Amino acid sequence: MGMHDELYCDAELPDADVPAGAIFETKAFPHAFLFRYRITKAGRLIDACCRDLECDGYLEFYHYLDRSVGDCSLAEYRAHFCRGQLNNIVRVKREPEVADVRIIYGLAAYRVFALAAPSNFMSDTGEDVASIDLPVDDGFRGD
């Protein structure tokens, strides 16, 4: 299982299997820690602070349709972004993998921001972003 990030999708999905307002899970970003992202109706991927990530590549995400004991059916999707704009979302159909063929989808690029405010459910404090004092680290260490 492991950690994942949360994704909200306001863009239209290719089917109606997932209820409106559902929270998806994704492991597309490195260092997943329940951060929140959103695919907007305009087709942009934004973070919890409403910053556009301008991503390129494929973002895979999923939603558990049924978590009953012994059955975990998933609705899996793959969103394709080009120059920050959503091209399409397709439903992923899992087929048995052939030993010699394995296709890996992922994000080729996206913008990274310094964490300016809490953006995961474990650290939401409701504080105003402007009132949070963060240490300045320019990455340079002079010895």
PDB file of C-alpha atoms in Angstrom:
ATOM      1  CA  MET A   1       0.000   0.000   0.000  1.00  0.00           C
ATOM      2  CA  GLY A   2       2.241   2.828   1.181  1.00  0.00           C
ATOM      3  CA  MET A   3       1.633   6.550   1.181  1.00  0.00           C
ATOM      4  CA  HIS A   4      -0.245   8.348  -1.546  1.00  0.00           C
ATOM      5  CA  ASP A   5      -1.461  11.839  -2.391  1.00  0.00           C
ATOM      6  CA  GLU A   6      -5.081  12.924  -2.729  1.00  0.00           C
ATOM      7  CA  LEU A   7      -6.484  14.112  -6.038  1.00  0.00           C
ATOM      8  CA  TYR A   8      -9.767  15.829  -6.754  1.00  0.00           C
ATOM      9  CA  CYS A   9     -10.939  15.778 -10.353  1.00  0.00           C
ATOM     10  CA  ASP A  10     -13.279  18.526 -11.566  1.00  0.00           C
ATOM     11  CA  ALA A  11     -12.612  17.584 -15.205  1.00  0.00           C
ATOM     12  CA  GLU A  12     -15.005  15.177 -16.888  1.00  0.00           C
ATOM     13  CA  LEU A  13     -14.213  11.495 -16.472  1.00  0.00           C
ATOM     14  CA  PRO A  14     -14.767   9.041 -19.353  1.00  0.00           C
ATOM     15  CA  ASP A  15     -17.405   7.083 -17.399  1.00  0.00           C
ATOM     16  CA  ALA A  16     -19.835   7.510 -14.500  1.00  0.00           C
ATOM     17  CA  ASP A  17     -18.498   4.767 -12.212  1.00  0.00           C
ATOM     18  CA  VAL A  18     -17.126   7.197  -9.623  1.00  0.00           C
ATOM     19  CA  PRO A  19     -19.509   9.507  -7.730  1.00  0.00           C
ATOM     20  CA  ALA A  20     -19.126  13.271  -8.117  1.00  0.00           C
ATOM     21  CA  GLY A  21     -16.803  14.795  -5.528  1.00  0.00           C
ATOM     22  CA  ALA A  22     -14.909  11.552  -4.951  1.00  0.00           C
ATOM     23  CA  ILE A  23     -11.381  11.711  -3.583  1.00  0.00           C
ATOM     24  CA  PHE A  24      -8.868   9.857  -5.724  1.00  0.00           C
ATOM     25  CA  GLU A  25      -5.474   8.525  -4.715  1.00  0.00           C
ATOM     26  CA  THR A  26      -2.274   8.863  -6.729  1.00  0.00           C
ATOM     27  CA  LYS A  27       1.323   7.787  -6.351  1.00  0.00           C
ATOM     28  CA  ALA A  28       2.464   9.782  -9.369  1.00  0.00           C
ATOM     29  CA  PHE A  29       4.549  12.263  -7.382  1.00  0.00           C
ATOM     30  CA  PRO A  30       7.763  11.391  -5.572  1.00  0.00           C
ATOM     31  CA  HIS A  31       7.614  11.550  -1.776  1.00  0.00           C
ATOM     32  CA  ALA A  32       3.867  11.016  -1.501  1.00  0.00           C
ATOM     33  CA  PHE A  33       2.579  12.274   1.837  1.00  0.00           C
ATOM     34  CA  LEU A  34      -1.146  12.867   1.475  1.00  0.00           C
ATOM     35  CA  PHE A  35      -0.668  16.159  -0.331  1.00  0.00           C
ATOM     36  CA  ARG A  36      -3.718  17.487  -2.148  1.00  0.00           C
ATOM     37  CA  TYR A  37      -3.945  18.171  -5.867  1.00  0.00           C
ATOM     38  CA  ARG A  38      -6.807  19.063  -8.212  1.00  0.00           C
ATOM     39  CA  ILE A  39      -7.469  18.717 -11.920  1.00  0.00           C
ATOM     40  CA  THR A  40      -9.598  21.774 -12.643  1.00  0.00           C
ATOM     41  CA  LYS A  41     -12.503  22.005 -15.092  1.00  0.00           C
ATOM     42  CA  ALA A  42     -10.184  24.135 -17.218  1.00  0.00           C
ATOM     43  CA  GLY A  43      -7.792  21.156 -17.420  1.00  0.00           C
ATOM     44  CA  ARG A  44      -4.961  22.406 -15.213  1.00  0.00           C
ATOM     45  CA  LEU A  45      -3.265  20.490 -12.385  1.00  0.00           C
ATOM     46  CA  ILE A  46      -2.967  22.648  -9.267  1.00  0.00           C
ATOM     47  CA  ASP A  47      -1.720  22.060  -5.733  1.00  0.00           C
ATOM     48  CA  ALA A  48      -3.530  22.864  -2.477  1.00  0.00           C
ATOM     49  CA  CYS A  49      -2.370  26.490  -2.676  1.00  0.00           C
ATOM     50  CA  CYS A  50      -3.942  26.821  -6.167  1.00  0.00           C
ATOM     51  CA  ARG A  51      -0.543  26.972  -7.894  1.00  0.00           C
ATOM     52  CA  ASP A  52      -0.434  25.599 -11.444  1.00  0.00           C
ATOM     53  CA  LEU A  53       2.062  22.724 -11.684  1.00  0.00           C
ATOM     54  CA  GLU A  54       2.340  23.058 -15.505  1.00  0.00           C
ATOM     55  CA  CYS A  55       2.975  19.336 -15.808  1.00  0.00           C
ATOM     56  CA  ASP A  56       3.850  17.235 -18.834  1.00  0.00           C
ATOM     57  CA  GLY A  57       3.181  13.534 -19.058  1.00  0.00           C
ATOM     58  CA  TYR A  58       0.775  11.043 -17.555  1.00  0.00           C
ATOM     59  CA  LEU A  59      -0.858  11.175 -14.145  1.00  0.00           C
ATOM     60  CA  GLU A  60      -2.387   7.911 -12.957  1.00  0.00           C
ATOM     61  CA  PHE A  61      -5.014   8.013 -10.221  1.00  0.00           C
ATOM     62  CA  TYR A  62      -7.577   5.638  -8.765  1.00  0.00           C
ATOM     63  CA  HIS A  63     -10.643   5.387  -6.541  1.00  0.00           C
ATOM     64  CA  TYR A  64     -11.802   2.385  -4.529  1.00  0.00           C
ATOM     65  CA  LEU A  65     -15.310   1.463  -5.657  1.00  0.00           C
ATOM     66  CA  ASP A  66     -15.758  -1.287  -3.103  1.00  0.00           C
ATOM     67  CA  ARG A  67     -13.630  -1.885  -0.021  1.00  0.00           C
ATOM     68  CA  SER A  68     -15.584  -4.825   1.314  1.00  0.00           C
ATOM     69  CA  VAL A  69     -13.608  -7.708   2.766  1.00  0.00           C
ATOM     70  CA  GLY A  70     -11.949  -9.780   0.066  1.00  0.00           C
ATOM     71  CA  ASP A  71     -12.838  -7.375  -2.743  1.00  0.00           C
ATOM     72  CA  CYS A  72     -11.084  -4.141  -3.620  1.00  0.00           C
ATOM     73  CA  SER A  73     -12.374  -3.079  -6.994  1.00  0.00           C
ATOM     74  CA  LEU A  74     -10.723   0.033  -8.371  1.00  0.00           C
ATOM     75  CA  ALA A  75     -11.625   2.620 -10.947  1.00  0.00           C
ATOM     76  CA  GLU A  76      -8.239   3.567 -12.430  1.00  0.00           C
ATOM     77  CA  TYR A  77      -7.658   6.531 -14.724  1.00  0.00           C
ATOM     78  CA  ARG A  78      -4.753   8.061 -16.631  1.00  0.00           C
ATOM     79  CA  ALA A  79      -4.715  11.798 -17.387  1.00  0.00           C
ATOM     80  CA  HIS A  80      -2.430  13.039 -20.165  1.00  0.00           C
ATOM     81  CA  PHE A  81      -1.029  16.564 -19.816  1.00  0.00           C
ATOM     82  CA  CYS A  82       0.923  18.467 -22.457  1.00  0.00           C
ATOM     83  CA  ARG A  83       2.508  21.827 -21.579  1.00  0.00           C
ATOM     84  CA  GLY A  84       0.342  22.017 -18.491  1.00  0.00           C
ATOM     85  CA  GLN A  85      -2.959  21.443 -20.284  1.00  0.00           C
ATOM     86  CA  LEU A  86      -5.062  18.305 -19.864  1.00  0.00           C
ATOM     87  CA  ASN A  87      -5.429  16.485 -23.206  1.00  0.00           C
ATOM     88  CA  ASN A  88      -7.594  13.590 -22.067  1.00  0.00           C
ATOM     89  CA  ILE A  89      -8.473  11.169 -19.303  1.00  0.00           C
ATOM     90  CA  VAL A  90      -8.864   7.477 -20.075  1.00  0.00           C
ATOM     91  CA  ARG A  91     -10.010   4.543 -17.967  1.00  0.00           C
ATOM     92  CA  VAL A  92      -7.154   2.105 -17.380  1.00  0.00           C
ATOM     93  CA  LYS A  93      -7.918  -1.523 -18.050  1.00  0.00           C
ATOM     94  CA  ARG A  94      -5.460  -3.804 -16.327  1.00  0.00           C
ATOM     95  CA  GLU A  95      -4.351  -6.723 -18.438  1.00  0.00           C
ATOM     96  CA  PRO A  96      -1.989  -9.505 -17.422  1.00  0.00           C
ATOM     97  CA  GLU A  97       1.570  -8.327 -17.961  1.00  0.00           C
ATOM     98  CA  VAL A  98       3.687 -10.180 -20.480  1.00  0.00           C
ATOM     99  CA  ALA A  99       7.143 -10.824 -19.052  1.00  0.00           C
ATOM    100  CA  ASP A 100       8.924  -9.010 -21.924  1.00  0.00           C
ATOM    101  CA  VAL A 101       6.583  -6.009 -22.199  1.00  0.00           C
ATOM    102  CA  ARG A 102       6.059  -3.408 -19.522  1.00  0.00           C
ATOM    103  CA  ILE A 103       4.925   0.138 -20.264  1.00  0.00           C
ATOM    104  CA  ILE A 104       5.595   2.699 -17.585  1.00  0.00           C
ATOM    105  CA  TYR A 105       3.579   5.902 -17.525  1.00  0.00           C
ATOM    106  CA  GLY A 106       4.490   8.903 -15.442  1.00  0.00           C
ATOM    107  CA  LEU A 107       4.996  12.634 -15.262  1.00  0.00           C
ATOM    108  CA  ALA A 108       7.904  13.880 -17.326  1.00  0.00           C
ATOM    109  CA  ALA A 109       7.981  17.305 -15.673  1.00  0.00           C
ATOM    110  CA  TYR A 110       6.105  19.506 -13.234  1.00  0.00           C
ATOM    111  CA  ARG A 111       6.756  22.649 -11.206  1.00  0.00           C
ATOM    112  CA  VAL A 112       7.887  22.239  -7.611  1.00  0.00           C
ATOM    113  CA  PHE A 113       7.208  24.914  -5.006  1.00  0.00           C
ATOM    114  CA  ALA A 114       8.586  25.415  -1.539  1.00  0.00           C
ATOM    115  CA  LEU A 115       5.930  24.438   0.941  1.00  0.00           C
ATOM    116  CA  ALA A 116       4.420  27.804   1.822  1.00  0.00           C
ATOM    117  CA  ALA A 117       1.534  26.459   3.847  1.00  0.00           C
ATOM    118  CA  PRO A 118       0.266  23.148   5.129  1.00  0.00           C
ATOM    119  CA  SER A 119      -1.316  21.227   2.290  1.00  0.00           C
ATOM    120  CA  ASN A 120      -2.033  17.779   3.590  1.00  0.00           C
ATOM    121  CA  PHE A 121      -4.766  16.605   5.894  1.00  0.00           C
ATOM    122  CA  MET A 122      -2.327  15.894   8.721  1.00  0.00           C
ATOM    123  CA  SER A 123      -1.184  19.501   8.990  1.00  0.00           C
ATOM    124  CA  ASP A 124      -4.187  21.652   8.034  1.00  0.00           C
ATOM    125  CA  THR A 125      -4.276  24.303  10.729  1.00  0.00           C
ATOM    126  CA  GLY A 126      -6.451  26.907   9.094  1.00  0.00           C
ATOM    127  CA  GLU A 127      -3.733  29.541   9.556  1.00  0.00           C
ATOM    128  CA  ASP A 128      -3.409  32.347   7.068  1.00  0.00           C
ATOM    129  CA  VAL A 129      -0.507  31.702   4.681  1.00  0.00           C
ATOM    130  CA  ALA A 130       0.846  35.240   5.207  1.00  0.00           C
ATOM    131  CA  SER A 131       1.081  34.694   8.975  1.00  0.00           C
ATOM    132  CA  ILE A 132       3.396  31.674   8.763  1.00  0.00           C
ATOM    133  CA  ASP A 133       7.099  32.485   9.256  1.00  0.00           C
ATOM    134  CA  LEU A 134       9.319  30.124   7.304  1.00  0.00           C
ATOM    135  CA  PRO A 135      13.104  29.964   7.556  1.00  0.00           C
ATOM    136  CA  VAL A 136      14.940  31.164   4.476  1.00  0.00           C
ATOM    137  CA  ASP A 137      17.241  28.544   2.952  1.00  0.00           C
ATOM    138  CA  ASP A 138      18.910  29.473  -0.310  1.00  0.00           C
ATOM    139  CA  GLY A 139      20.591  26.043  -0.524  1.00  0.00           C
ATOM    140  CA  PHE A 140      24.084  27.573  -0.231  1.00  0.00           C
ATOM    141  CA  ARG A 141      26.296  26.490   2.617  1.00  0.00           C
ATOM    142  CA  GLY A 142      29.429  28.507   3.055  1.00  0.00           C
ATOM    143  CA  ASP A 143      32.109  26.830   5.134  1.00  0.00           C
TER     144      ASP A 143
END
